[in-house]
């Protein structure tokens, strides 16, 4: 029993990490509320969970806000670009639905565009958090990596869409775990993303100090 509560025991390490992820998730939600700050908040979250994966110590509010500040300009510009693209996709859906109300095919092109948008969005904020690069190169690299590692990207996309999928399959189950979504969803999602991105990004991090 004594070993069970040892700070280095697997159970205590798991509970500690879960608590840290929950705290990071709360910070992410609060900092994303203005919408325009979503990019900086997500980049800060990616910085935090990457350091957790690499066992670089615990993350507190001060460290999160420091990463938020450091990534604010570039990640906000990237997010505004992505948000504008998402608005255009939504506008296409609206117009096509009005023009072709009886045809399901109107969903095809916006659906493809949204899938590409999500693929880029998954990669772009971790890249912003990890690498110093221009906006254009960051977007280009996000596209290349999302296509080059398509199976991983699809898996990450499914994880990002889990709440939507669960709601479509069983609204009751979705509402039953809604508190869990609020506490852990984004932090756990990006933790999984960064873990899956370790191998694709490893060749570009060979000179990184340990």
Short mmCIF file of C-alpha atoms in Angstrom, two decimals:
data_model
loop_
_atom_site.label_atom_id
_atom_site.label_comp_id
_atom_site.label_asym_id
_atom_site.label_seq_id
_atom_site.Cartn_x
_atom_site.Cartn_y
_atom_site.Cartn_z
CA UNK A 1 0.00 0.00 0.00
CA UNK A 2 2.86 2.36 0.81
CA UNK A 3 4.33 1.84 -2.66
CA UNK A 4 0.93 2.62 -4.16
CA UNK A 5 1.16 6.22 -2.92
CA UNK A 6 4.83 6.64 -3.77
CA UNK A 7 5.16 9.74 -6.03
CA UNK A 8 7.19 7.65 -8.51
CA UNK A 9 4.71 4.77 -8.67
CA UNK A 10 2.92 4.29 -12.03
CA UNK A 11 -0.49 5.05 -10.52
CA UNK A 12 0.63 8.29 -8.87
CA UNK A 13 2.49 9.40 -11.99
CA UNK A 14 -0.66 8.74 -14.03
CA UNK A 15 -2.87 10.66 -11.58
CA UNK A 16 -0.39 13.54 -11.45
CA UNK A 17 -0.24 13.76 -15.23
CA UNK A 18 -4.03 13.57 -15.48
CA UNK A 19 -4.32 16.45 -13.02
CA UNK A 20 -1.77 18.48 -14.99
CA UNK A 21 -3.64 17.81 -18.24
CA UNK A 22 -6.91 18.88 -16.62
CA UNK A 23 -5.29 22.12 -15.41
CA UNK A 24 -3.83 22.77 -18.86
CA UNK A 25 -7.23 22.09 -20.41
CA UNK A 26 -8.86 24.70 -18.17
CA UNK A 27 -6.19 27.25 -19.10
CA UNK A 28 -6.68 26.44 -22.78
CA UNK A 29 -10.46 26.86 -22.57
CA UNK A 30 -10.20 30.19 -20.73
CA UNK A 31 -7.57 31.58 -23.11
CA UNK A 32 -9.51 30.40 -26.19
CA UNK A 33 -12.78 32.10 -25.19
CA UNK A 34 -12.05 35.33 -27.13
CA UNK A 35 -11.84 33.09 -30.27
CA UNK A 36 -9.13 35.25 -31.83
CA UNK A 37 -6.68 33.88 -29.23
CA UNK A 38 -7.44 30.25 -30.08
CA UNK A 39 -4.20 29.88 -32.05
CA UNK A 40 -1.93 31.24 -29.31
CA UNK A 41 -3.74 29.18 -26.68
CA UNK A 42 -3.41 26.00 -28.74
CA UNK A 43 0.29 26.63 -29.45
CA UNK A 44 0.87 27.13 -25.71
CA UNK A 45 -0.97 23.88 -24.99
CA UNK A 46 1.18 22.06 -27.56
CA UNK A 47 4.34 23.44 -25.94
CA UNK A 48 3.18 22.25 -22.54
CA UNK A 49 2.14 18.73 -23.49
CA UNK A 50 5.29 18.23 -25.58
CA UNK A 51 7.40 18.99 -22.53
CA UNK A 52 5.28 16.59 -20.49
CA UNK A 53 5.89 13.85 -23.06
CA UNK A 54 9.62 14.56 -22.98
CA UNK A 55 9.58 14.51 -19.17
CA UNK A 56 10.73 18.10 -18.87
CA UNK A 57 8.91 18.68 -15.58
CA UNK A 58 5.50 19.83 -14.52
CA UNK A 59 3.67 22.70 -16.13
CA UNK A 60 2.00 25.50 -14.22
CA UNK A 61 0.01 28.56 -15.22
CA UNK A 62 3.10 30.78 -15.47
CA UNK A 63 4.78 28.42 -17.96
CA UNK A 64 1.60 28.17 -20.04
CA UNK A 65 1.20 31.94 -20.25
CA UNK A 66 4.87 32.35 -21.12
CA UNK A 67 4.40 29.99 -24.08
CA UNK A 68 1.17 31.82 -24.93
CA UNK A 69 3.03 35.13 -25.08
CA UNK A 70 5.98 33.75 -27.05
CA UNK A 71 3.75 32.21 -29.72
CA UNK A 72 1.07 34.89 -29.78
CA UNK A 73 1.88 36.84 -32.95
CA UNK A 74 2.56 34.02 -35.39
CA UNK A 75 -0.03 31.59 -34.04
CA UNK A 76 -2.73 34.29 -34.04
CA UNK A 77 -2.02 35.16 -37.68
CA UNK A 78 -2.09 31.49 -38.62
CA UNK A 79 -5.37 31.01 -36.79
CA UNK A 80 -6.96 34.01 -38.52
CA UNK A 81 -5.94 32.55 -41.90
CA UNK A 82 -7.39 29.16 -40.96
CA UNK A 83 -10.54 30.75 -39.53
CA UNK A 84 -11.09 32.72 -42.75
CA UNK A 85 -10.71 29.49 -44.73
CA UNK A 86 -13.25 27.76 -42.46
CA UNK A 87 -15.72 30.62 -42.94
CA UNK A 88 -15.34 30.27 -46.72
CA UNK A 89 -16.03 26.54 -46.48
CA UNK A 90 -19.14 27.26 -44.43
CA UNK A 91 -20.28 29.86 -46.96
CA UNK A 92 -19.83 27.31 -49.76
CA UNK A 93 -22.02 24.83 -47.88
CA UNK A 94 -24.72 27.46 -47.40
CA UNK A 95 -24.71 28.57 -51.06
CA UNK A 96 -24.55 25.07 -52.53
CA UNK A 97 -27.34 23.89 -50.28
CA UNK A 98 -29.56 26.72 -51.52
CA UNK A 99 -28.63 26.13 -55.15
CA UNK A 100 -29.00 22.33 -55.04
CA UNK A 101 -31.42 21.57 -52.17
CA UNK A 102 -32.33 18.11 -53.48
CA UNK A 103 -28.82 16.88 -54.21
CA UNK A 104 -26.49 15.44 -51.57
CA UNK A 105 -23.53 15.99 -53.92
CA UNK A 106 -23.31 19.61 -52.77
CA UNK A 107 -21.60 18.28 -49.65
CA UNK A 108 -18.75 16.60 -51.52
CA UNK A 109 -16.47 19.53 -52.33
CA UNK A 110 -16.92 21.41 -49.00
CA UNK A 111 -16.43 18.07 -47.22
CA UNK A 112 -13.12 17.51 -49.00
CA UNK A 113 -12.06 21.09 -48.26
CA UNK A 114 -12.94 20.68 -44.58
CA UNK A 115 -10.95 17.43 -44.37
CA UNK A 116 -7.91 19.19 -45.83
CA UNK A 117 -8.46 22.14 -43.49
CA UNK A 118 -8.58 19.86 -40.45
CA UNK A 119 -5.44 17.99 -41.55
CA UNK A 120 -3.48 21.24 -41.82
CA UNK A 121 -4.95 22.58 -38.58
CA UNK A 122 -3.81 19.47 -36.68
CA UNK A 123 -0.18 19.97 -37.70
CA UNK A 124 0.17 23.73 -37.87
CA UNK A 125 0.00 24.61 -34.16
CA UNK A 126 2.48 21.95 -32.99
CA UNK A 127 4.85 23.13 -35.74
CA UNK A 128 4.39 26.71 -34.56
CA UNK A 129 5.14 25.71 -30.98
CA UNK A 130 8.26 23.68 -31.85
CA UNK A 131 9.93 25.48 -34.75
CA UNK A 132 10.86 29.05 -35.62
CA UNK A 133 9.65 29.55 -39.18
CA UNK A 134 7.74 31.91 -41.45
CA UNK A 135 3.94 31.71 -41.81
CA UNK A 136 4.22 30.44 -45.36
CA UNK A 137 6.74 27.74 -44.53
CA UNK A 138 4.78 26.64 -41.47
CA UNK A 139 1.63 26.19 -43.55
CA UNK A 140 3.58 24.46 -46.33
CA UNK A 141 5.22 22.06 -43.87
CA UNK A 142 1.85 21.34 -42.26
CA UNK A 143 0.46 20.38 -45.67
CA UNK A 144 3.48 18.22 -46.56
CA UNK A 145 3.53 16.41 -43.20
CA UNK A 146 -0.22 15.85 -43.14
CA UNK A 147 -0.09 14.22 -46.59
CA UNK A 148 3.26 12.50 -46.09
CA UNK A 149 2.06 10.84 -42.88
CA UNK A 150 -1.54 10.39 -43.98
CA UNK A 151 -2.43 7.35 -41.80
CA UNK A 152 -1.25 9.19 -38.66
CA UNK A 153 -3.05 12.32 -39.77
CA UNK A 154 -6.30 10.41 -40.32
CA UNK A 155 -5.97 8.83 -36.87
CA UNK A 156 -5.42 12.24 -35.28
CA UNK A 157 -8.38 13.66 -37.23
CA UNK A 158 -10.63 10.88 -35.92
CA UNK A 159 -9.47 11.65 -32.37
CA UNK A 160 -10.24 15.35 -32.88
CA UNK A 161 -13.70 14.46 -34.19
CA UNK A 162 -14.53 11.94 -31.44
CA UNK A 163 -17.04 14.25 -29.70
CA UNK A 164 -18.87 14.82 -33.01
CA UNK A 165 -18.83 11.11 -33.82
CA UNK A 166 -20.07 10.18 -30.34
CA UNK A 167 -22.84 12.78 -30.52
CA UNK A 168 -23.95 11.44 -33.91
CA UNK A 169 -23.95 7.84 -32.67
CA UNK A 170 -25.37 8.40 -29.18
CA UNK A 171 -26.30 11.86 -27.89
CA UNK A 172 -27.06 10.37 -24.47
CA UNK A 173 -23.54 8.96 -24.18
CA UNK A 174 -22.10 12.27 -25.33
CA UNK A 175 -23.96 14.21 -22.63
CA UNK A 176 -23.00 11.54 -20.09
CA UNK A 177 -19.29 12.28 -20.56
CA UNK A 178 -19.63 16.00 -21.29
CA UNK A 179 -17.92 16.96 -18.02
CA UNK A 180 -14.99 14.73 -18.97
CA UNK A 181 -14.82 16.48 -22.35
CA UNK A 182 -14.63 19.87 -20.66
CA UNK A 183 -11.94 18.76 -18.22
CA UNK A 184 -9.62 16.79 -20.45
CA UNK A 185 -10.63 16.70 -24.12
CA UNK A 186 -8.31 19.22 -25.75
CA UNK A 187 -5.31 18.54 -23.54
CA UNK A 188 -5.55 14.76 -24.06
CA UNK A 189 -6.18 15.24 -27.79
CA UNK A 190 -3.06 17.36 -28.30
CA UNK A 191 -1.06 15.11 -25.97
CA UNK A 192 -1.95 12.23 -28.31
CA UNK A 193 -1.14 14.36 -31.36
CA UNK A 194 2.31 15.29 -30.06
CA UNK A 195 3.01 11.69 -29.13
CA UNK A 196 2.08 10.53 -32.66
CA UNK A 197 4.16 13.33 -34.19
CA UNK A 198 7.38 12.31 -32.43
CA UNK A 199 8.57 9.97 -35.20
CA UNK A 200 7.70 12.27 -38.16
CA UNK A 201 9.38 15.26 -36.49
CA UNK A 202 12.40 13.40 -35.10
CA UNK A 203 14.64 13.97 -38.18
CA UNK A 204 14.17 17.73 -37.81
CA UNK A 205 15.02 17.73 -34.10
CA UNK A 206 18.35 15.87 -34.17
CA UNK A 207 20.28 18.95 -33.11
CA UNK A 208 17.92 19.86 -30.30
CA UNK A 209 19.50 20.07 -26.87
CA UNK A 210 18.37 17.47 -24.41
#
